Tab-separated table of C-alpha atoms and ligand atoms in Angstrom:
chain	number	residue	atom	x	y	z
A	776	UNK	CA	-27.718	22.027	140.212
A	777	UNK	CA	-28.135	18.321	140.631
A	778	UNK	CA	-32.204	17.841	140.021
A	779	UNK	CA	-33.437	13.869	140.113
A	780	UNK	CA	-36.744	15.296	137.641
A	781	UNK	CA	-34.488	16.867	135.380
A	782	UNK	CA	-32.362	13.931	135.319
A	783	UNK	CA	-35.367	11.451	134.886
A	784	UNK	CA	-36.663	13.924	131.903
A	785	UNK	CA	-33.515	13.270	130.013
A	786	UNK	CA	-33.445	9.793	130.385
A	787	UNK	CA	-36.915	9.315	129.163
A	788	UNK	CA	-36.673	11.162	126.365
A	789	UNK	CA	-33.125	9.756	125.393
A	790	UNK	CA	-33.901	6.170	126.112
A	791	UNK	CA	-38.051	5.816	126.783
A	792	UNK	CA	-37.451	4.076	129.563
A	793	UNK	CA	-37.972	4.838	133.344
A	794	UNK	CA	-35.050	5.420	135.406
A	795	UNK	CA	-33.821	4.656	139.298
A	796	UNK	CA	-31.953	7.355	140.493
A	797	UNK	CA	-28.796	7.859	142.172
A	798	UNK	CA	-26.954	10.801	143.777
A	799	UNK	CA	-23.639	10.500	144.557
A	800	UNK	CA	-21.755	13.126	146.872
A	801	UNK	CA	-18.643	15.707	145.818
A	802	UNK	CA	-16.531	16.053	149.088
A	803	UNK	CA	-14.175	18.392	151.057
A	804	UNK	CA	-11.452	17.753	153.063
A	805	UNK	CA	-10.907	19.361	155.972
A	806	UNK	CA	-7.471	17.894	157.594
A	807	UNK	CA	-5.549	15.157	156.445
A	808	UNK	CA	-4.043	15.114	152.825
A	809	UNK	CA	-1.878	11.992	151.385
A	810	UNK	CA	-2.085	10.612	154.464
A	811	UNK	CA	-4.820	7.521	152.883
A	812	UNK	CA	-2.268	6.150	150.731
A	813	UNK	CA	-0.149	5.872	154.389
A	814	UNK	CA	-2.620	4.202	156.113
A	815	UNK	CA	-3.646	7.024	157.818
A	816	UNK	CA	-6.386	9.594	159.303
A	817	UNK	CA	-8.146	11.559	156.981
A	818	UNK	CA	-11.036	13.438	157.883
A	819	UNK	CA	-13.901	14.993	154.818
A	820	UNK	CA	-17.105	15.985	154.774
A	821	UNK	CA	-19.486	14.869	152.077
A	822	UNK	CA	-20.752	18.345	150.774
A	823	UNK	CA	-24.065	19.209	148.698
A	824	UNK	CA	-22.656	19.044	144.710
A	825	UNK	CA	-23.049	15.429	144.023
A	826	UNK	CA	-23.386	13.009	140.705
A	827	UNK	CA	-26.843	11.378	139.698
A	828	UNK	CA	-26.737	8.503	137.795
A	829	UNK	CA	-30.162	7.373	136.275
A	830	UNK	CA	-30.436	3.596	134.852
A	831	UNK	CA	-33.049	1.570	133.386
A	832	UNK	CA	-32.992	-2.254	131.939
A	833	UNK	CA	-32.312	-2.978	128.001
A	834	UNK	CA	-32.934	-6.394	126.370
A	835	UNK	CA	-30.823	-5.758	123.609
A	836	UNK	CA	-27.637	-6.737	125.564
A	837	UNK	CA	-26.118	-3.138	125.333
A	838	UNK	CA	-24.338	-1.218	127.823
A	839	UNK	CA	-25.357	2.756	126.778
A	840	UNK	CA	-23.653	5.858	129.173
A	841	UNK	CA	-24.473	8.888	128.949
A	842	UNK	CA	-23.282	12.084	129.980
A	843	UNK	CA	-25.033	15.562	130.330
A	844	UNK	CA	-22.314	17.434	131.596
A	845	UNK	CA	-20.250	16.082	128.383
A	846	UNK	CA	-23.070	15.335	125.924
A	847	UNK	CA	-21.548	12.346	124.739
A	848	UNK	CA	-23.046	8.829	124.653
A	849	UNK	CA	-20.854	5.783	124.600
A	850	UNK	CA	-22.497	2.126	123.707
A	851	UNK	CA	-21.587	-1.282	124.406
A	852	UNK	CA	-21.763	-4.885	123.958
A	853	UNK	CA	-22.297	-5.654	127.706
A	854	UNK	CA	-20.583	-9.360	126.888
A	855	UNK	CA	-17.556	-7.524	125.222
A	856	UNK	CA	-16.969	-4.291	127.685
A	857	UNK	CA	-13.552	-2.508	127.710
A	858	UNK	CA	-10.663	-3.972	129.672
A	859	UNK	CA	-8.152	-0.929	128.777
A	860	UNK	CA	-9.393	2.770	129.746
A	861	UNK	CA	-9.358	4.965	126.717
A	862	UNK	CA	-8.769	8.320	128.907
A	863	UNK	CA	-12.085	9.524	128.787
A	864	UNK	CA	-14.769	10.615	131.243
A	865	UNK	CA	-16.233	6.888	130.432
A	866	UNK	CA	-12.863	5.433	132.021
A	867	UNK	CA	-15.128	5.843	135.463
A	868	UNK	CA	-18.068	3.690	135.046
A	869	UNK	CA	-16.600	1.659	132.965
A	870	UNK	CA	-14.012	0.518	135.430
A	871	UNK	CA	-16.701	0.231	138.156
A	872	UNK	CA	-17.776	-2.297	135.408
A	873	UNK	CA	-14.870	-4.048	135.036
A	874	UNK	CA	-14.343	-4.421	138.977
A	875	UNK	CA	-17.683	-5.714	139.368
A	876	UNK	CA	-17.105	-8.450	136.734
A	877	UNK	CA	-14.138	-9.439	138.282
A	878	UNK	CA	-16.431	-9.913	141.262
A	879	UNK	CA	-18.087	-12.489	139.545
A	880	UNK	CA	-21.167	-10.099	138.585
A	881	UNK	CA	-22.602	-10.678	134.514
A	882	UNK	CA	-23.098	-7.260	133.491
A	883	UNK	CA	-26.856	-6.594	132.273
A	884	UNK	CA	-27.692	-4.103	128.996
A	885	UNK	CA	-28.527	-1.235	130.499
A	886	UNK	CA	-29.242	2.783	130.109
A	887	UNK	CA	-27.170	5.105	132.048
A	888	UNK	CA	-27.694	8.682	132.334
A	889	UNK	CA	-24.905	10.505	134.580
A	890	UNK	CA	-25.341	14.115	135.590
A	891	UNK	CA	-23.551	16.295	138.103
A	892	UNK	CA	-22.713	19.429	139.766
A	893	UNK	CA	-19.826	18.467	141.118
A	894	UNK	CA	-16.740	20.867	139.979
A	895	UNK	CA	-14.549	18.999	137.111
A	896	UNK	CA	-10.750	18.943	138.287
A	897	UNK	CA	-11.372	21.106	141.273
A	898	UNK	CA	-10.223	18.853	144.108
A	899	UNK	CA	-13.869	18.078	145.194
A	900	UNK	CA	-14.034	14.500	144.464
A	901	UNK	CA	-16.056	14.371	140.930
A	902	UNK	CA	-14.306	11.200	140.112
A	903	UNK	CA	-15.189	9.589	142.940
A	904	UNK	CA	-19.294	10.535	142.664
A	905	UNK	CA	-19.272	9.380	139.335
A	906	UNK	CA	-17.746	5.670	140.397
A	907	UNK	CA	-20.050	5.238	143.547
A	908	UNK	CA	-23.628	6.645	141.857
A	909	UNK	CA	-22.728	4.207	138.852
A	910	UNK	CA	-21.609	1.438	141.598
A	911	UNK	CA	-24.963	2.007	143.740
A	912	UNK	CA	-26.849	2.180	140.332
A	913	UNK	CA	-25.348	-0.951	138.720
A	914	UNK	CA	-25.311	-3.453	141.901
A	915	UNK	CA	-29.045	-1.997	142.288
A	916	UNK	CA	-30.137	-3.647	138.727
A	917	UNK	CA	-28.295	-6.480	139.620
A	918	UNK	CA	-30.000	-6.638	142.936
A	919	UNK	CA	-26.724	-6.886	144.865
A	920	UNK	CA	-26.372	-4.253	147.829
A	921	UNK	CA	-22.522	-3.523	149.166
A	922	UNK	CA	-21.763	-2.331	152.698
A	923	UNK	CA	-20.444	1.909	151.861
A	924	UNK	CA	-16.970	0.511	152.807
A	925	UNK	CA	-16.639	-1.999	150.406
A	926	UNK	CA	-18.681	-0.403	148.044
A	927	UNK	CA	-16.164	2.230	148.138
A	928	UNK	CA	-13.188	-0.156	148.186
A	929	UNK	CA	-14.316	-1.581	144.563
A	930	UNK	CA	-14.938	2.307	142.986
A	931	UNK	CA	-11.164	2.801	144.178
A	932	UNK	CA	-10.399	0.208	142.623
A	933	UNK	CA	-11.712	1.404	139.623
A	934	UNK	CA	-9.889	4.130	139.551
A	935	UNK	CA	-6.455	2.315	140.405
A	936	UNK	CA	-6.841	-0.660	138.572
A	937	UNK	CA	-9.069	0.661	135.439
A	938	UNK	CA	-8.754	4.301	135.420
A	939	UNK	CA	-4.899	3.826	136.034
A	940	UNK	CA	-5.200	6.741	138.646
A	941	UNK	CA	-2.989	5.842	142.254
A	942	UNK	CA	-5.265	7.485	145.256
A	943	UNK	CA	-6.378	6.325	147.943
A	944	UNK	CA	-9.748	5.337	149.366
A	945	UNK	CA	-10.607	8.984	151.178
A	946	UNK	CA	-12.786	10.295	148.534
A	947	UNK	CA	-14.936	7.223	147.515
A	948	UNK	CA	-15.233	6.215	151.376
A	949	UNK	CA	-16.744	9.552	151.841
A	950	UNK	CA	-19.087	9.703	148.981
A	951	UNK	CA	-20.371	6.447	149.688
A	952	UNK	CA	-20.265	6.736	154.034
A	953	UNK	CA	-20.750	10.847	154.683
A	954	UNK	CA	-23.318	11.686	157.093
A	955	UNK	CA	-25.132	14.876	157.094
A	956	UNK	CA	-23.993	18.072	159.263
A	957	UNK	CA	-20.457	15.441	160.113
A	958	UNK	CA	-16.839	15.370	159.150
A	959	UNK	CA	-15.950	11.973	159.034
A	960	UNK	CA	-12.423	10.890	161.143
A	961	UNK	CA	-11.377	7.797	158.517
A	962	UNK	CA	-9.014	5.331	159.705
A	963	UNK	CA	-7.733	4.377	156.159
A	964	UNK	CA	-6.265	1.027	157.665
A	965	UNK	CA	-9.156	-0.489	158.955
A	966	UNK	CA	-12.024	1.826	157.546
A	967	UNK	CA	-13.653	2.614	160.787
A	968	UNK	CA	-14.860	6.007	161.568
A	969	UNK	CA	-15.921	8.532	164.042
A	970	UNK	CA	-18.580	11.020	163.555
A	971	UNK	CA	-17.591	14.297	163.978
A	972	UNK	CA	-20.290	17.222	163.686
A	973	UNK	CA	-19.736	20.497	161.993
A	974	UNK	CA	-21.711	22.690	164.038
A	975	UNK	CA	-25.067	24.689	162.594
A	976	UNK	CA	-23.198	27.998	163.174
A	977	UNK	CA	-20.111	27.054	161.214
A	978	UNK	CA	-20.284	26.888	156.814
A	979	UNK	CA	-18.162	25.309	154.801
A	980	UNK	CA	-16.531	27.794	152.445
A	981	UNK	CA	-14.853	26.507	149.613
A	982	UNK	CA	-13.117	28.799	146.906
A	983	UNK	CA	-12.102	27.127	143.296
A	984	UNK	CA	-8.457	28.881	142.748
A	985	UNK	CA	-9.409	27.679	138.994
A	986	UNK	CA	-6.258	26.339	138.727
A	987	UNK	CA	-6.851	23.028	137.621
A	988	UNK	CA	-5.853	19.422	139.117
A	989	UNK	CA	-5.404	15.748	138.136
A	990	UNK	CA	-5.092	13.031	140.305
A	991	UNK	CA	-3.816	11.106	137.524
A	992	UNK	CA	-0.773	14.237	137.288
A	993	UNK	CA	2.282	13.098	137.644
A	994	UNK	CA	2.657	15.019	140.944
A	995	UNK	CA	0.634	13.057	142.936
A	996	UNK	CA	2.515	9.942	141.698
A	997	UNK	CA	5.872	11.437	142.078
A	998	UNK	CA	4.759	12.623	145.828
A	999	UNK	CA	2.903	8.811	146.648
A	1000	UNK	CA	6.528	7.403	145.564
A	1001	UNK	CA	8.730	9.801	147.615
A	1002	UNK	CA	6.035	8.788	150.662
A	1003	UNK	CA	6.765	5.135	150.420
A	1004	UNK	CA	10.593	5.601	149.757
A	1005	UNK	CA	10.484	7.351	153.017
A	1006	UNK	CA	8.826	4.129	154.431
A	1007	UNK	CA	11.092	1.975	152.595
A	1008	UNK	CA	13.743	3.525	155.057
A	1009	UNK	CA	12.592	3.305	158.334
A	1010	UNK	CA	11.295	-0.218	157.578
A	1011	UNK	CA	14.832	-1.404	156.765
A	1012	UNK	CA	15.396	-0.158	160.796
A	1013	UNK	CA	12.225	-0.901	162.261
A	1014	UNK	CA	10.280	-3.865	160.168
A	1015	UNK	CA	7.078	-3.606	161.747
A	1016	UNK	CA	6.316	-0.072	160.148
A	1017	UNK	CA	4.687	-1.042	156.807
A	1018	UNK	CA	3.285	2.461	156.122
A	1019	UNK	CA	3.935	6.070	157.381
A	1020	UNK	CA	0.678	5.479	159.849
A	1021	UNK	CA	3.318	3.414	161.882
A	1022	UNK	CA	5.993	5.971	162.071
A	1023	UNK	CA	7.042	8.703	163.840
A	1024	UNK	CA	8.668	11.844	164.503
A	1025	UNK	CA	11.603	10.123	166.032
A	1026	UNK	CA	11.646	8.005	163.520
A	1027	UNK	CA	12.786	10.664	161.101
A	1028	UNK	CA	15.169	12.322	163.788
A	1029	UNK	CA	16.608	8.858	164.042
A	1030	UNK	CA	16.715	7.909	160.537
A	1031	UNK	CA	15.836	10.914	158.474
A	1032	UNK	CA	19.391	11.087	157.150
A	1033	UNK	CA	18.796	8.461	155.255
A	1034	UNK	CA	16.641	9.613	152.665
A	1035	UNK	CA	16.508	12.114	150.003
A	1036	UNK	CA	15.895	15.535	151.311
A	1037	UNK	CA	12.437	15.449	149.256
A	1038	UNK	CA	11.465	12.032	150.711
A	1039	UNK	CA	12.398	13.611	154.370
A	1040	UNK	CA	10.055	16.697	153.948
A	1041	UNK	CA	7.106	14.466	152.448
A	1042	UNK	CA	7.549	12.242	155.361
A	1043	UNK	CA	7.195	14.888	157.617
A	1044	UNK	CA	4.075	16.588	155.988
A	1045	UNK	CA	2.525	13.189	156.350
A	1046	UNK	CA	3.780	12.194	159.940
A	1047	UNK	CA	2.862	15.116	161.464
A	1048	UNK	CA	-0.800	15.320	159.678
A	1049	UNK	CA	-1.712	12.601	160.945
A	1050	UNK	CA	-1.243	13.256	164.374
A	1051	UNK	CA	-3.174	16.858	163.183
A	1052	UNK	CA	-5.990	15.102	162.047
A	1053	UNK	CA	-6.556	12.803	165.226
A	1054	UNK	CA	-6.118	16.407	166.634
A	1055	UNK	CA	-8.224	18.057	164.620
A	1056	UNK	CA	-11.378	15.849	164.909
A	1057	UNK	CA	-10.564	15.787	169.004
A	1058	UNK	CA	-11.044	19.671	168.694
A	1059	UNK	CA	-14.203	19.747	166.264
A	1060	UNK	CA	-15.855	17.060	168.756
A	1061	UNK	CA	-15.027	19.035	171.677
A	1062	UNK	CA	-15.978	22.221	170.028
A	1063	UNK	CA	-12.446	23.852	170.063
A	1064	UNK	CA	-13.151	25.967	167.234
A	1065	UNK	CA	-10.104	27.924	167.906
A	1066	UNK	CA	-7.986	24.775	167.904
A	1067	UNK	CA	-8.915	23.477	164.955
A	1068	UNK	CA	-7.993	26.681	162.893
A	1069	UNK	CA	-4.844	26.708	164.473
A	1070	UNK	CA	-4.588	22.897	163.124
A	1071	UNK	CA	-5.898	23.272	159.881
A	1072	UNK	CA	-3.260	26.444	159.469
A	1073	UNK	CA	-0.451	24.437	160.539
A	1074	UNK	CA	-1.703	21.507	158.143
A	1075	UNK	CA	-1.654	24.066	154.852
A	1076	UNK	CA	1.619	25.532	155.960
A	1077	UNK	CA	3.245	21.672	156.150
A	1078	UNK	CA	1.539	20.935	152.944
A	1079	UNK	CA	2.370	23.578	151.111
A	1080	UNK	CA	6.020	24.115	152.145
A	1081	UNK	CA	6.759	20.382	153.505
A	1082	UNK	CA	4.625	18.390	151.067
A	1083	UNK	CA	5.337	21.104	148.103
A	1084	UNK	CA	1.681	20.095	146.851
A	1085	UNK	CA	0.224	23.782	146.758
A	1086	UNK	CA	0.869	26.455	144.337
A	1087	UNK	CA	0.801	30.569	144.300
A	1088	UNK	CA	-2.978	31.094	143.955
A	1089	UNK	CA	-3.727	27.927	146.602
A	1090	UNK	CA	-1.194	30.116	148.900
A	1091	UNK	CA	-2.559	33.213	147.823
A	1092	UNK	CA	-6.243	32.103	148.729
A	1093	UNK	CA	-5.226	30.811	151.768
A	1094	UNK	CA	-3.772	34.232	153.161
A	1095	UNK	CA	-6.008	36.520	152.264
A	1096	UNK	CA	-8.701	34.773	154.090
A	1097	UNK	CA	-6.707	35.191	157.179
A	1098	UNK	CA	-7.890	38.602	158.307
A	1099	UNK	CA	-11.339	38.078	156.754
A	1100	UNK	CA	-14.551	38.476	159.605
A	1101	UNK	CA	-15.767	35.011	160.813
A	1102	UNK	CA	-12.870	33.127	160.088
A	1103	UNK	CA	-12.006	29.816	161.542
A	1104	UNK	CA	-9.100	27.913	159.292
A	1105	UNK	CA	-8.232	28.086	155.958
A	1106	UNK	CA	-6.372	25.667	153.965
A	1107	UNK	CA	-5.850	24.020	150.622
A	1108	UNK	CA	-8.213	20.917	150.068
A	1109	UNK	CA	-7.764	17.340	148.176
A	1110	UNK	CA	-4.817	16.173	145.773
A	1111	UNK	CA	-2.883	19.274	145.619
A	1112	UNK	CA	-1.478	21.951	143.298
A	1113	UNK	CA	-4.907	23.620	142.780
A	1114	UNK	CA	-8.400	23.216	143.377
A	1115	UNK	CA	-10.225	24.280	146.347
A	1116	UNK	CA	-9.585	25.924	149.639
A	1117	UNK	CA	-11.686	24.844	152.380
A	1118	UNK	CA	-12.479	27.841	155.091
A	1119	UNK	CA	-14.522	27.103	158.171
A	1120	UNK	CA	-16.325	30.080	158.655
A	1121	UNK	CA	-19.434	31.418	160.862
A	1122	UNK	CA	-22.260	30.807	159.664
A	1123	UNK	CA	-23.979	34.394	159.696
A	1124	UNK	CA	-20.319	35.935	158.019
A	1125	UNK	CA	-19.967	33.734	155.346
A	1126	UNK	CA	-21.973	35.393	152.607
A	1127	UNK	CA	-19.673	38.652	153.568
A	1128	UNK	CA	-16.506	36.803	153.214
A	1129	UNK	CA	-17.153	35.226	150.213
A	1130	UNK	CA	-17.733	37.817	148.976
A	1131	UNK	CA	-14.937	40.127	150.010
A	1132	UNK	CA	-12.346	36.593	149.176
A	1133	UNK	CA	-14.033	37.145	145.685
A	1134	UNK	CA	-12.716	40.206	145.654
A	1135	UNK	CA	-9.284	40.142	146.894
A	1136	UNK	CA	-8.744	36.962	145.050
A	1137	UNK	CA	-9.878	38.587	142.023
A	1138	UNK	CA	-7.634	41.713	142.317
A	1139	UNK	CA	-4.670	40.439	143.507
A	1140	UNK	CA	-4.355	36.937	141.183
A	1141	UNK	CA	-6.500	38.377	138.295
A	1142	UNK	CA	-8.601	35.596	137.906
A	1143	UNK	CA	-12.339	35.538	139.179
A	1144	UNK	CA	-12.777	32.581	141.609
A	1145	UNK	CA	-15.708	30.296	142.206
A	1146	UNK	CA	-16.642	30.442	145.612
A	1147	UNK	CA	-19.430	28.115	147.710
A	1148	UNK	CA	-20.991	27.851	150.608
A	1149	UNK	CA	-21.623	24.536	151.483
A	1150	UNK	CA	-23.077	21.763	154.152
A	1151	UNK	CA	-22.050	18.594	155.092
A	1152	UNK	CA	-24.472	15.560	153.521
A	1153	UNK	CA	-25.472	12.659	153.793
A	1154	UNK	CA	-23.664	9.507	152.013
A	1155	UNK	CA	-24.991	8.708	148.188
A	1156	UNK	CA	-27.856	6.955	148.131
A	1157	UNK	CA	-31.404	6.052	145.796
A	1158	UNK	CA	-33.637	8.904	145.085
A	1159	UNK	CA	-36.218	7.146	143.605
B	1910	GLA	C1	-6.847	12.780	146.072
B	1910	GLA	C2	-6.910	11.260	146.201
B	1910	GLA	C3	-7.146	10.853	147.651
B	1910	GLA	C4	-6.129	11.528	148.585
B	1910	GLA	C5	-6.045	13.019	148.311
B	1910	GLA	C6	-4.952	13.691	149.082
B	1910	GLA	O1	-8.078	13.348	146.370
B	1910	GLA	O2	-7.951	10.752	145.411
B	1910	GLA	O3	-7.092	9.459	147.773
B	1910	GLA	O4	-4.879	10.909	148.497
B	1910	GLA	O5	-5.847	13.299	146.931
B	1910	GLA	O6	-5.251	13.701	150.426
């Protein structure tokens, strides 16, 4: 539950002070995984678990965060802020902090409460709420207002730069640009988008394998590297391909050889997803429902034995929602090696297969799974 009154209660009581509110969006991904990083096509859906950040003036110069899902408070001199993250939850609006000074912004004192809903670890983006509803909160008291794109270029590079985490810009361009009942198509080279809407009789199942995940884990490095050694190869051939976005299938035929048998299959994964995901959001616009399961199954399969970013229960989820009534596509959502699946599913089925998913999942892997049903929403924005 993510509740602006409950929020503001807090933050009175902890600070006396009136706060603005925030709420920043959790998302899913639907096609297109470590493709950003490549300069590719993503394309998420903001989804209804989201961050709220509350903040109100001080005079007494101090930067105060606080956090209800952590209970911790953190305080500040806001002339002598942190430049080195100490590998805490604070990391992430402290290094919105530290990009916005280096934007030539003079941090304010200030009270910030942060509370969300938005599944810890799970591959739904709770990082990237936290950085944008403490970005939209902070440039709000200053009285500066970003574009969504380049507020969500500074939050990533909070994360890179601060947080010392290497990801791309899908999940804070989503949180910050999502629009309510879409999937968004994302260029990641030039940040433009296409709108493409979920329609009402399709939900947005998502089941937690509650396996945990870290973008800052050491596979998503080791799998960004093996991406842009792949690169590094067909650049030496073919100069004008600075990312994997310029490359192609031929490419690899041609030049595949080349490069470790790892870097070949990550190439691949990411090649062909992007030409999934232009496919994918093609299908959903066009209403080729059928299509874009077929896509989205083809996308887990090259991600899982291709990109080698799944794991047993992600795989395990993943097939036993094949047979299930009402499904569309199923496949494993965000950074990789745990978290979520995302299953498009009609609308009027998907309490029933939940439900039944609950259940096989349950028997078969032992571990009770959380599972959602959820909308696409709109972008993070002021409450009040
Ligand atoms: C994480 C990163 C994103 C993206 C995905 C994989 O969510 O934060 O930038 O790379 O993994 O698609």
């Amino acid at each position: 539950m993510h509740d602006p009154d409950a929020l503001r209660s807090l933050h009175l009581a902890r600070f006396q002070a009136e706060p603005a509110i925030f709420a920043a969006p959790g998302r899913v991904n639907l096609i297109g995984e470590h493709t950003d990083y490549a300069e590719g096509f993503v394309m998420p859906a903001a989804i209804d678990f989201a961050t709220l950040a509350g903040i109100s003036p001080r005079s007494d110069g101090k930067v105060v965060l606080y956090s209800e899902n952590y209970a911790k408070e953190r305080s500040f001199d806001a002339s002598a802020l942190p430049t080195e993250p100490s590998h805490h939850w604070s990391d992430y609006p402290l290094g919105v902090l530290a990009i916005l000074a280096g934007e030539d912004h003079t941090i304010p004192g200030f009270s910030l409460t942060l509370w969300g809903d938005v599944p810890l670890g799970s591959g739904l983006s709770s990082s990237a709420a936290l950085e944008v509803a403490t970005a939209l909160a902070v440039t709000s008291l200053l009285g500066v207002s970003y574009p969504g794109p380049v507020l969500a270029r500074l939050c990533q590079r909070a994360e890179n730069e601060f947080v010392g985490a290497n990801c791309g810009i899908m999940d804070q361009f989503i949180s910050a640009n999502g629009a309510k009942d879409h999937a968004l198509l994302i260029d990641c080279r030039d940040l433009s988008f296409k709108l493409a809407p979920i329609p009402a009789s399709v939900a947005l199942v998502i089941a937690n394998t509650m396996v945990k995940h870290a973008v800052t884990g050491t596979e998503y490095t080791s799998r960004r590297a093996e991406v842009e050694a792949a690169c590094a190869v067909i650049a030496a051939h073919r100069p004008e391909v600075r990312f994997l976005r310029d490359a192609t299938p031929e490419d690899l035929e041609r030049w595949g050889s080349e490069m470790t048998p790892n870097s070949l299959k990550r190439a691949r994964h990411v090649i062909t997803e992007n030409l999934r995901t232009v496919a994918a959001a093609e299908a959903l616009i066009r209403h080729d429902l059928r299509e874009l399961g077929r896509l989205m199954a083809e996308a887990h399969r090259s991600y899982s034995q291709d990109f080698e970013a799944s794991c047993v229960e992600a795989d395990t989820m993943v097939a036993l929602a094949q047979d299930l009534p009402g499904l569309i596509g199923a496949r494993l959502t965000g950074g990789g090696f745990g978290g979520c699946t995302v299953n498009l599913v009609e609308m009027e089925k998907a309490p029933a297969f939940a439900a039944a998913l609950a259940e096989r999942y349950a028997t078969e892997v032992g571990i009770v799974p959380q599972i959602h049903i959820c909308h696409a929403s709109g972008r993070a924005h002021r409450i009040r």
